[in-house]
PDB file of C-alpha atoms and ligand atoms in Angstrom:
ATOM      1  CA  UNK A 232     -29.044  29.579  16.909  1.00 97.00           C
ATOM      2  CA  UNK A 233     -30.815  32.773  16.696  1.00 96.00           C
ATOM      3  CA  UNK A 234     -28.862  35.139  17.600  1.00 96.00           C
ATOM      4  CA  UNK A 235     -26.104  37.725  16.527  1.00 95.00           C
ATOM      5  CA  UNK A 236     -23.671  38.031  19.846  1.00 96.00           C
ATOM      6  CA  UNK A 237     -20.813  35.600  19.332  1.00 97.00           C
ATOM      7  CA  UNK A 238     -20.588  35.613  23.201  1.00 97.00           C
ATOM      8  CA  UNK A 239     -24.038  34.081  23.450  1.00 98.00           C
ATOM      9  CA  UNK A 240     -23.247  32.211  20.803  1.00 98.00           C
ATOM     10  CA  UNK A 241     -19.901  30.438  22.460  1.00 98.00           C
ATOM     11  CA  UNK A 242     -21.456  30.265  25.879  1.00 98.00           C
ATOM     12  CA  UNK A 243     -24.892  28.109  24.309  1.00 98.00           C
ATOM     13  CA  UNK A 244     -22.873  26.400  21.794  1.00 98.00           C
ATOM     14  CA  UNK A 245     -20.786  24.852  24.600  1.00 98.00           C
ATOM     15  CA  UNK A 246     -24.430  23.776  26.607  1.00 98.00           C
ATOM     16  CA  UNK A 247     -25.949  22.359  23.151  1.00 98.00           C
ATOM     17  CA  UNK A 248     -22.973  20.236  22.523  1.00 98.00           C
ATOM     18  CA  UNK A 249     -22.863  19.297  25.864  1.00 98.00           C
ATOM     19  CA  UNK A 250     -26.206  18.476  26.126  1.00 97.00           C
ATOM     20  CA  UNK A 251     -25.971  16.502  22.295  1.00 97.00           C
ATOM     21  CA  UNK A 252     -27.422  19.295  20.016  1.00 97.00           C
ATOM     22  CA  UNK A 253     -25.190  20.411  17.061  1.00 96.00           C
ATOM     23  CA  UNK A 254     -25.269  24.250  17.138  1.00 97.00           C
ATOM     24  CA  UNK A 255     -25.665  26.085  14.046  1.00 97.00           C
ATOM     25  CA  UNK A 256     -24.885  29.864  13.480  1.00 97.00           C
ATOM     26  CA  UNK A 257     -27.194  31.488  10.901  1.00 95.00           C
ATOM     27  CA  UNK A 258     -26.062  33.982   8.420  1.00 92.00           C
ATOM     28  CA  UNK A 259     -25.292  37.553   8.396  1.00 92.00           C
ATOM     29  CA  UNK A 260     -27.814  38.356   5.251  1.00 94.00           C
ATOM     30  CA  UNK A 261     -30.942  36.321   7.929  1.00 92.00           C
ATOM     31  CA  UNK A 262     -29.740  38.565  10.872  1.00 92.00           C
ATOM     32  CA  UNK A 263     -29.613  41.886   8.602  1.00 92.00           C
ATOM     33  CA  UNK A 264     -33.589  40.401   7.758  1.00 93.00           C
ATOM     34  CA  UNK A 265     -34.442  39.546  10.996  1.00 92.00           C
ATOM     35  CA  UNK A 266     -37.523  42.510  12.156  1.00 91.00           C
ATOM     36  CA  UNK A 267     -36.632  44.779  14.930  1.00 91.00           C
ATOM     37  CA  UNK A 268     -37.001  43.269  18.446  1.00 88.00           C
ATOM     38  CA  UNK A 269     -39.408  44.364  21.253  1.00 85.00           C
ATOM     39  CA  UNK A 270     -36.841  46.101  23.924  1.00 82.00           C
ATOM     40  CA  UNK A 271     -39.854  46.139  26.594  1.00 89.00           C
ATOM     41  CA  UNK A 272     -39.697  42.405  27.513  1.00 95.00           C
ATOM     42  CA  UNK A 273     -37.609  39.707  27.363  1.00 97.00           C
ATOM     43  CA  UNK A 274     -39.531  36.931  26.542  1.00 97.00           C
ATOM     44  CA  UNK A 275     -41.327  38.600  23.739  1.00 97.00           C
ATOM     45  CA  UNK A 276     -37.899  39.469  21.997  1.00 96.00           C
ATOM     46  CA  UNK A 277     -36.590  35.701  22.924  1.00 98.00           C
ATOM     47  CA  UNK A 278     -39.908  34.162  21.568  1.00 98.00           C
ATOM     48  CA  UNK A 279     -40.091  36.500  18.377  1.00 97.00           C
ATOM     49  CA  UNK A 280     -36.532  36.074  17.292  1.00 97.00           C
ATOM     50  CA  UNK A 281     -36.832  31.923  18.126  1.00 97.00           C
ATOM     51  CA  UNK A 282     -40.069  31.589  15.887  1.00 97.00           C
ATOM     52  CA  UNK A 283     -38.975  33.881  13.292  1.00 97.00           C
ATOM     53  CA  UNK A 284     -35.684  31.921  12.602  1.00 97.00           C
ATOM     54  CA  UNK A 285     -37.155  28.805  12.913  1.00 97.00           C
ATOM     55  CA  UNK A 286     -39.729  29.513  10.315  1.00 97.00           C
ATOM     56  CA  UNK A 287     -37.212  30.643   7.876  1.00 97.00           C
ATOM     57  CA  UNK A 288     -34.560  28.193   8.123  1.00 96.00           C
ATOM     58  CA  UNK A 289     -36.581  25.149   8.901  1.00 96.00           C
ATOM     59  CA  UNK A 290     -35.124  23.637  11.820  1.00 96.00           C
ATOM     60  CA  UNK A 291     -35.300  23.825  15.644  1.00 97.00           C
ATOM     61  CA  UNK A 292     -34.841  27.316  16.787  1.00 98.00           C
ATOM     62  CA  UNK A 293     -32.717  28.759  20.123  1.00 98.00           C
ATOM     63  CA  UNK A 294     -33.098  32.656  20.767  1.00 98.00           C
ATOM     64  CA  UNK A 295     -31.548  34.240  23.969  1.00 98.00           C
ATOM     65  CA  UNK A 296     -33.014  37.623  25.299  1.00 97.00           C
ATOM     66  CA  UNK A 297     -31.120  39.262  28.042  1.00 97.00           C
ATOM     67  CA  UNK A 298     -29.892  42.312  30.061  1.00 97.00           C
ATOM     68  CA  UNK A 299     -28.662  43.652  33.208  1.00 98.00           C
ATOM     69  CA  UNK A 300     -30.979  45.060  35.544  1.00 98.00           C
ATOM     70  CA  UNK A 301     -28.952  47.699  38.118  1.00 98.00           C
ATOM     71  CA  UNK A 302     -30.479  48.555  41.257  1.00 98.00           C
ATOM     72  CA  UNK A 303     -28.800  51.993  41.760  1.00 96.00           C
ATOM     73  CA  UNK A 304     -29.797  52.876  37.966  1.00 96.00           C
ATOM     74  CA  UNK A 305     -33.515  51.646  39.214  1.00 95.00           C
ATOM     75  CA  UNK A 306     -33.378  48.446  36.942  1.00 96.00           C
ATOM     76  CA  UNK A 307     -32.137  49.835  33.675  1.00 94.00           C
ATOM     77  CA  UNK A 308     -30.869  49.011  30.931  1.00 95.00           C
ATOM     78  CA  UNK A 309     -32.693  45.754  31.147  1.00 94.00           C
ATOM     79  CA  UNK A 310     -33.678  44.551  28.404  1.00 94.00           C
ATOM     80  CA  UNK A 311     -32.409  48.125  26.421  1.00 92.00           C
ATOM     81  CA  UNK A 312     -28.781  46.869  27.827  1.00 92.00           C
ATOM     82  CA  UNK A 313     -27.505  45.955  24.247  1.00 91.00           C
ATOM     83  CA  UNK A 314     -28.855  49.607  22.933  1.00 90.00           C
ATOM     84  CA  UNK A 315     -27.815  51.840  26.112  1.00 91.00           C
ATOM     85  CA  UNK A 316     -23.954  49.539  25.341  1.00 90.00           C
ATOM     86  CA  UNK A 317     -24.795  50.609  21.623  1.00 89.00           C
ATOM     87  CA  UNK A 318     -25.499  54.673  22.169  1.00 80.00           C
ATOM     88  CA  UNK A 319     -22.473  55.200  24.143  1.00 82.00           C
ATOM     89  CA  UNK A 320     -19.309  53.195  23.221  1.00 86.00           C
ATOM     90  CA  UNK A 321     -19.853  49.498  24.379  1.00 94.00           C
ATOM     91  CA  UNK A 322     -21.236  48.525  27.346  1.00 96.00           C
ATOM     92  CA  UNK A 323     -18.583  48.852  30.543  1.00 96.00           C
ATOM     93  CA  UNK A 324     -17.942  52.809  29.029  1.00 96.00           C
ATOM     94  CA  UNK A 325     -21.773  53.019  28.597  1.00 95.00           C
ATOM     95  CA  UNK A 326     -22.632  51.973  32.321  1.00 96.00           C
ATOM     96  CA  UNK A 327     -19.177  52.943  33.894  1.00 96.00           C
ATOM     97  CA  UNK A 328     -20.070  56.676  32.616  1.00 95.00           C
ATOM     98  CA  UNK A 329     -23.535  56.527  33.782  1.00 95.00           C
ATOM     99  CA  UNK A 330     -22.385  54.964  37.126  1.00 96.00           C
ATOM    100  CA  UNK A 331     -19.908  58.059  37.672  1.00 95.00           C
ATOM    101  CA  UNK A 332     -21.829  60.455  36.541  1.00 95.00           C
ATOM    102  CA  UNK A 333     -24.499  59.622  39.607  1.00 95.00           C
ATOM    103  CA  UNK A 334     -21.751  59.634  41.883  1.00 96.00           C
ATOM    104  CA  UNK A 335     -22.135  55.408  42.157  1.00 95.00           C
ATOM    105  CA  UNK A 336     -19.000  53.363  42.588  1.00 96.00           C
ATOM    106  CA  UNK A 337     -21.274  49.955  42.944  1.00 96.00           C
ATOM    107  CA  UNK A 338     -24.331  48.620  43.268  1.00 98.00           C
ATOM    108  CA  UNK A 339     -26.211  45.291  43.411  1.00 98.00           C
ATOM    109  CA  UNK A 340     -27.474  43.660  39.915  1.00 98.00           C
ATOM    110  CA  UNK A 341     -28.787  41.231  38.161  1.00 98.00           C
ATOM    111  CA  UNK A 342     -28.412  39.623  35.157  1.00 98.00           C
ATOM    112  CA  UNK A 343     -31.270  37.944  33.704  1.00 98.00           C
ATOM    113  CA  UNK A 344     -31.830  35.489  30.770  1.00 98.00           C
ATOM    114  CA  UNK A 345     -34.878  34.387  28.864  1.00 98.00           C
ATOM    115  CA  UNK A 346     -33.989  31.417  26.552  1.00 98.00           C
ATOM    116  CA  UNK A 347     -36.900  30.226  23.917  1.00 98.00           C
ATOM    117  CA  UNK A 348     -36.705  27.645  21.496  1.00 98.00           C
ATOM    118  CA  UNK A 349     -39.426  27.256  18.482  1.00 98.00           C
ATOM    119  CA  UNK A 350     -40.205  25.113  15.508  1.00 98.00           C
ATOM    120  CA  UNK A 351     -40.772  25.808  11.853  1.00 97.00           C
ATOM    121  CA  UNK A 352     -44.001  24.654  12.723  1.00 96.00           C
ATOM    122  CA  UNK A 353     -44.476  27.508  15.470  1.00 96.00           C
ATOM    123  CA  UNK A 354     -44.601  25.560  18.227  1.00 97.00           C
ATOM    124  CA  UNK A 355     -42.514  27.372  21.269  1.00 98.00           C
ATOM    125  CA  UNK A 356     -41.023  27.013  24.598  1.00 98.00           C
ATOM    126  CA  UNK A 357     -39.027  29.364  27.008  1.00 98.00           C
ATOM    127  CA  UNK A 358     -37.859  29.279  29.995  1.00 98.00           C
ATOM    128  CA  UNK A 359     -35.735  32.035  32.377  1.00 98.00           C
ATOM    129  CA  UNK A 360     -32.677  32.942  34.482  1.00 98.00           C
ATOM    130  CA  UNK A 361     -31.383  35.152  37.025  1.00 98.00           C
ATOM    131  CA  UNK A 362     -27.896  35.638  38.375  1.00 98.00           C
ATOM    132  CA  UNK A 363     -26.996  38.324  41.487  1.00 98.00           C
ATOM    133  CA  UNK A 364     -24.243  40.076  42.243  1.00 98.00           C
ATOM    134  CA  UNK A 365     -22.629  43.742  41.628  1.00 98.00           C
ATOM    135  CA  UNK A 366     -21.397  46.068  39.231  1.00 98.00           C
ATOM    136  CA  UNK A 367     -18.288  47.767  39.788  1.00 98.00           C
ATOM    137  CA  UNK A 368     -16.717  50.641  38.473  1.00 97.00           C
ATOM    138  CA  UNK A 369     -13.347  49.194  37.349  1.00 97.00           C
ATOM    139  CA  UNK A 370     -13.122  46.514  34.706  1.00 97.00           C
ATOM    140  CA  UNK A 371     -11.646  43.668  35.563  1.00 97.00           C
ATOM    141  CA  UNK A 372     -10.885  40.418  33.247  1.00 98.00           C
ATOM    142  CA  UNK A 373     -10.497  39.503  29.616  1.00 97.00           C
ATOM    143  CA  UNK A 374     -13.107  36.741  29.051  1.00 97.00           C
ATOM    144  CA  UNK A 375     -16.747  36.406  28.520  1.00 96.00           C
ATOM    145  CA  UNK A 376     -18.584  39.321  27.076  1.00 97.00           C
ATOM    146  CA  UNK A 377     -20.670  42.426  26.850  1.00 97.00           C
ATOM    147  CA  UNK A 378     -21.012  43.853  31.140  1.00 97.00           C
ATOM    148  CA  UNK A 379     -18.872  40.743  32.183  1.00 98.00           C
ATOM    149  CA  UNK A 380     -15.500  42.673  33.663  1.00 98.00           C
ATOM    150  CA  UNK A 381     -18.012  44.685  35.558  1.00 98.00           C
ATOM    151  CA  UNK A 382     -20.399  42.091  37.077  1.00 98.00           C
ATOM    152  CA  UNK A 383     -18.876  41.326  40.028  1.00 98.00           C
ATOM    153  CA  UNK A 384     -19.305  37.292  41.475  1.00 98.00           C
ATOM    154  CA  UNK A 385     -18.926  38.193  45.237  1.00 97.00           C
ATOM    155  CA  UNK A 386     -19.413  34.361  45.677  1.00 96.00           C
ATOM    156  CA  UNK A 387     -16.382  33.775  43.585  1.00 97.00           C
ATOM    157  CA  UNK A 388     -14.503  36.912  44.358  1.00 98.00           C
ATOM    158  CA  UNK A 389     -14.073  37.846  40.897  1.00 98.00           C
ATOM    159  CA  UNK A 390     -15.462  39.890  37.871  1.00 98.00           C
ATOM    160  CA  UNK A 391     -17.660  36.807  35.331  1.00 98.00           C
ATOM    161  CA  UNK A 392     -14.684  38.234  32.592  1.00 98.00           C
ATOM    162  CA  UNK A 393     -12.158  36.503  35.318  1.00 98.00           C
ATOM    163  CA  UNK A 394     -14.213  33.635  34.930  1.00 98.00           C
ATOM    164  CA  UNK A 395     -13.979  30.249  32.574  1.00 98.00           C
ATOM    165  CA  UNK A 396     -16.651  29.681  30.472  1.00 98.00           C
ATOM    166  CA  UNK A 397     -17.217  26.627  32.339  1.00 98.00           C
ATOM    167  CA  UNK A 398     -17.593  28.460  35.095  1.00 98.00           C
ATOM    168  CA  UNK A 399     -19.898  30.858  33.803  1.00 98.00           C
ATOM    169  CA  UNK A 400     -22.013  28.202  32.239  1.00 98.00           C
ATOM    170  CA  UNK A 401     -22.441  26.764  35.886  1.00 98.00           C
ATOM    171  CA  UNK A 402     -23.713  30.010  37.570  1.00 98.00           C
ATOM    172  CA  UNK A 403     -24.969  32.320  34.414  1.00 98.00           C
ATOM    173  CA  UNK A 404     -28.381  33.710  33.603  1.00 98.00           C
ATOM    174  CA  UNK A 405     -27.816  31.691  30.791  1.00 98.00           C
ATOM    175  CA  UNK A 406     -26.664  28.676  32.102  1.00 98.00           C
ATOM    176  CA  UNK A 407     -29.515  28.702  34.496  1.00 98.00           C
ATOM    177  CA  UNK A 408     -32.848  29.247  31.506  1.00 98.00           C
ATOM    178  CA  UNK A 409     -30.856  26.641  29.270  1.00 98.00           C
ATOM    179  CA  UNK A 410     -30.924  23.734  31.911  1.00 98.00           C
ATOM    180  CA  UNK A 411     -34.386  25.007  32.921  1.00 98.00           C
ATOM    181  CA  UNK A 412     -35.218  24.663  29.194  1.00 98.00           C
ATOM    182  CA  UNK A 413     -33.326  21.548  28.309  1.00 98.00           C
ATOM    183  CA  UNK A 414     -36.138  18.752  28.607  1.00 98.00           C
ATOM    184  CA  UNK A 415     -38.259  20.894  26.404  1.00 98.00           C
ATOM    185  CA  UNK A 416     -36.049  21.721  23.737  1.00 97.00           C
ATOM    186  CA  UNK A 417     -35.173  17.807  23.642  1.00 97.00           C
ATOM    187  CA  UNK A 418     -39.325  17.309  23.093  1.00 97.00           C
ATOM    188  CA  UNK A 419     -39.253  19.993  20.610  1.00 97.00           C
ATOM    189  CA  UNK A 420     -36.648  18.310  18.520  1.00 95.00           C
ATOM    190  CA  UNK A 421     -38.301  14.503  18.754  1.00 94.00           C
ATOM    191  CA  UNK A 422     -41.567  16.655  17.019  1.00 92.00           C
ATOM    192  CA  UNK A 423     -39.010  17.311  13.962  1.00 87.00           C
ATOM    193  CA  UNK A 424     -37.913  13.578  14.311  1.00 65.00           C
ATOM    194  CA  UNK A 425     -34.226  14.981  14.464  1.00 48.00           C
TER     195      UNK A 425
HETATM  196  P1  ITT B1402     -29.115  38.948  19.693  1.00 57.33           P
HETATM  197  O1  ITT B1402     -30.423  39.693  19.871  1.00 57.33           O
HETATM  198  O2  ITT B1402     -28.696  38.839  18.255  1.00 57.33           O
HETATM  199  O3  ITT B1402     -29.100  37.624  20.402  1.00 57.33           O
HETATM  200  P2  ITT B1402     -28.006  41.128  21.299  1.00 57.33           P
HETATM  201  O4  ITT B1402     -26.636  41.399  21.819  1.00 57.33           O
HETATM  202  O5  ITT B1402     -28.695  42.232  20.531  1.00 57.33           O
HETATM  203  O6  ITT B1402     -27.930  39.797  20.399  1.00 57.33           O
HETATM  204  P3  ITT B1402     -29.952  41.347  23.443  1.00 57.33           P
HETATM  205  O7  ITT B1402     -30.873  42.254  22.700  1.00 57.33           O
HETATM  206  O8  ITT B1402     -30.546  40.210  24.239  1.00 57.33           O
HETATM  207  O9  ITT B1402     -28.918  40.642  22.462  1.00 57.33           O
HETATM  208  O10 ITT B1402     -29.044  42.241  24.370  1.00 57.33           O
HETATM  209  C1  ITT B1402     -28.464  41.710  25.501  1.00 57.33           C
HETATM  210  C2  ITT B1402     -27.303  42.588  25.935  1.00 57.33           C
HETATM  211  O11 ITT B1402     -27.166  42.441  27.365  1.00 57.33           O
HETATM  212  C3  ITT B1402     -26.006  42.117  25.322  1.00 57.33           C
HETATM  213  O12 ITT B1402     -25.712  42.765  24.113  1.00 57.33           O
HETATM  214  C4  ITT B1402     -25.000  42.420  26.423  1.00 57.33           C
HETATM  215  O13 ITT B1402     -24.585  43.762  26.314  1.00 57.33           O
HETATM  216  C5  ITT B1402     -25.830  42.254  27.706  1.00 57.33           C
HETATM  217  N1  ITT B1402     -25.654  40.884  28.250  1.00 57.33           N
HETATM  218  C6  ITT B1402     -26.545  39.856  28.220  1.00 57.33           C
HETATM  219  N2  ITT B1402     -26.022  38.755  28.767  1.00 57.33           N
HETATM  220  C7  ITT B1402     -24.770  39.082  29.135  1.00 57.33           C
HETATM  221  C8  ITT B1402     -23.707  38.362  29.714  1.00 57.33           C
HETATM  222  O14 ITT B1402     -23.811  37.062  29.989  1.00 57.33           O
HETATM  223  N3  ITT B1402     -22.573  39.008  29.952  1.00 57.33           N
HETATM  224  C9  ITT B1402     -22.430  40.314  29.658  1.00 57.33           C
HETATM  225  N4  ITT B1402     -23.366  41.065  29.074  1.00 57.33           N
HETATM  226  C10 ITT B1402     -24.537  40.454  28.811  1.00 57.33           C
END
């Protein structure tokens, strides 16, 4: 699994076992090599970081790019969300100041997801999700990761970090590109006869 966020990590883990896959983390010293990402476009970032693991550690490849696109903030950070969380003291501080700051006590967003999955060979698939709802000004939750306490579900009436990571898996960004990409990522893996 390509990918340094041990909440991405937990929430795909969960969907590969599910699904029969054995998830494997890859090491701190490959992540510290890994070249910089693109932070214009998901599915570049998610297709450059799948291939590039794959090819070094010789097996089947999953990489996860993904953001949260506010509308009130005109779509950013999007895909800059994990360096806008980065610049300014984790993510809920980063977009709760920013929020305040323009006077904005919620708005409607979006999460989305690109998932892409790659051989040593280079061969690569990807497929994407989307998940609506709102951000809100005042945490709420302990779960889940990154914006979760303040993306609120309104179809659930509750922030995703007041959600179970079943839950989550059901109606996540996530959730959504990884059944999307399932069927592919189980062709991909008959290539490497594993
Ligand atoms: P890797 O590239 O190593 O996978 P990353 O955290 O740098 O990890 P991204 O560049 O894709 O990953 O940044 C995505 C950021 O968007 C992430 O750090 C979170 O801040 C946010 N994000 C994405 N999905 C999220 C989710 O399900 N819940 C909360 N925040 C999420």
């Amino acid at each position: 699994m390509a990918t340094g966020n041990p909440g991405k990590y937990r929430e795909l883990s969960a969907l590969l076992r599910e699904a029969g896959f054995i998830p494997l983390p890859v090491s701190g010293q490959l992540l510290a090599e890994a070249p910089e990402e693109p932070t214009d476009d998901y599915r570049k970032a998610a297709v450059m970081k799948a291939k590039w693991t794959a090819a070094r550690v010789g097996k089947l490849a999953l990489a996860d790019d993904s953001g949260l696109e506010v509308e009130a903030l005109d779509g950013s950070p999007g895909p800059q969300s994990a360096r806008f969380a980065a610049a300014a003291g984790g993510p809920v501080a980063a977009l709760v100041t920013e929020m305040r700051r323009r006077g904005i006590e919620r708005s409607p967003a979006r999460f989305r997801a690109v998932l892409a999955a790659a051989t040593p060979a280079g061969q690569v698939r990807w497929a994407e999700g989307a998940w609506d709802g709102e951000v809100i000004v005042t945490p709420r939750g302990e779960g889940g990761f990154g914006y979760d306490p303040v993306f609120f579900v309104p179809t659930m009436g509750k922030t995703v970090a007041e959600l179970s990571l079943q839950q989550k898996n059901l109606l996540s960004h996530r959730g959504q590109a990884f059944r999307r990409l399932l069927d592919q990522l189980r062709f991909l893996a008959t290539t490497l006869g594993s």
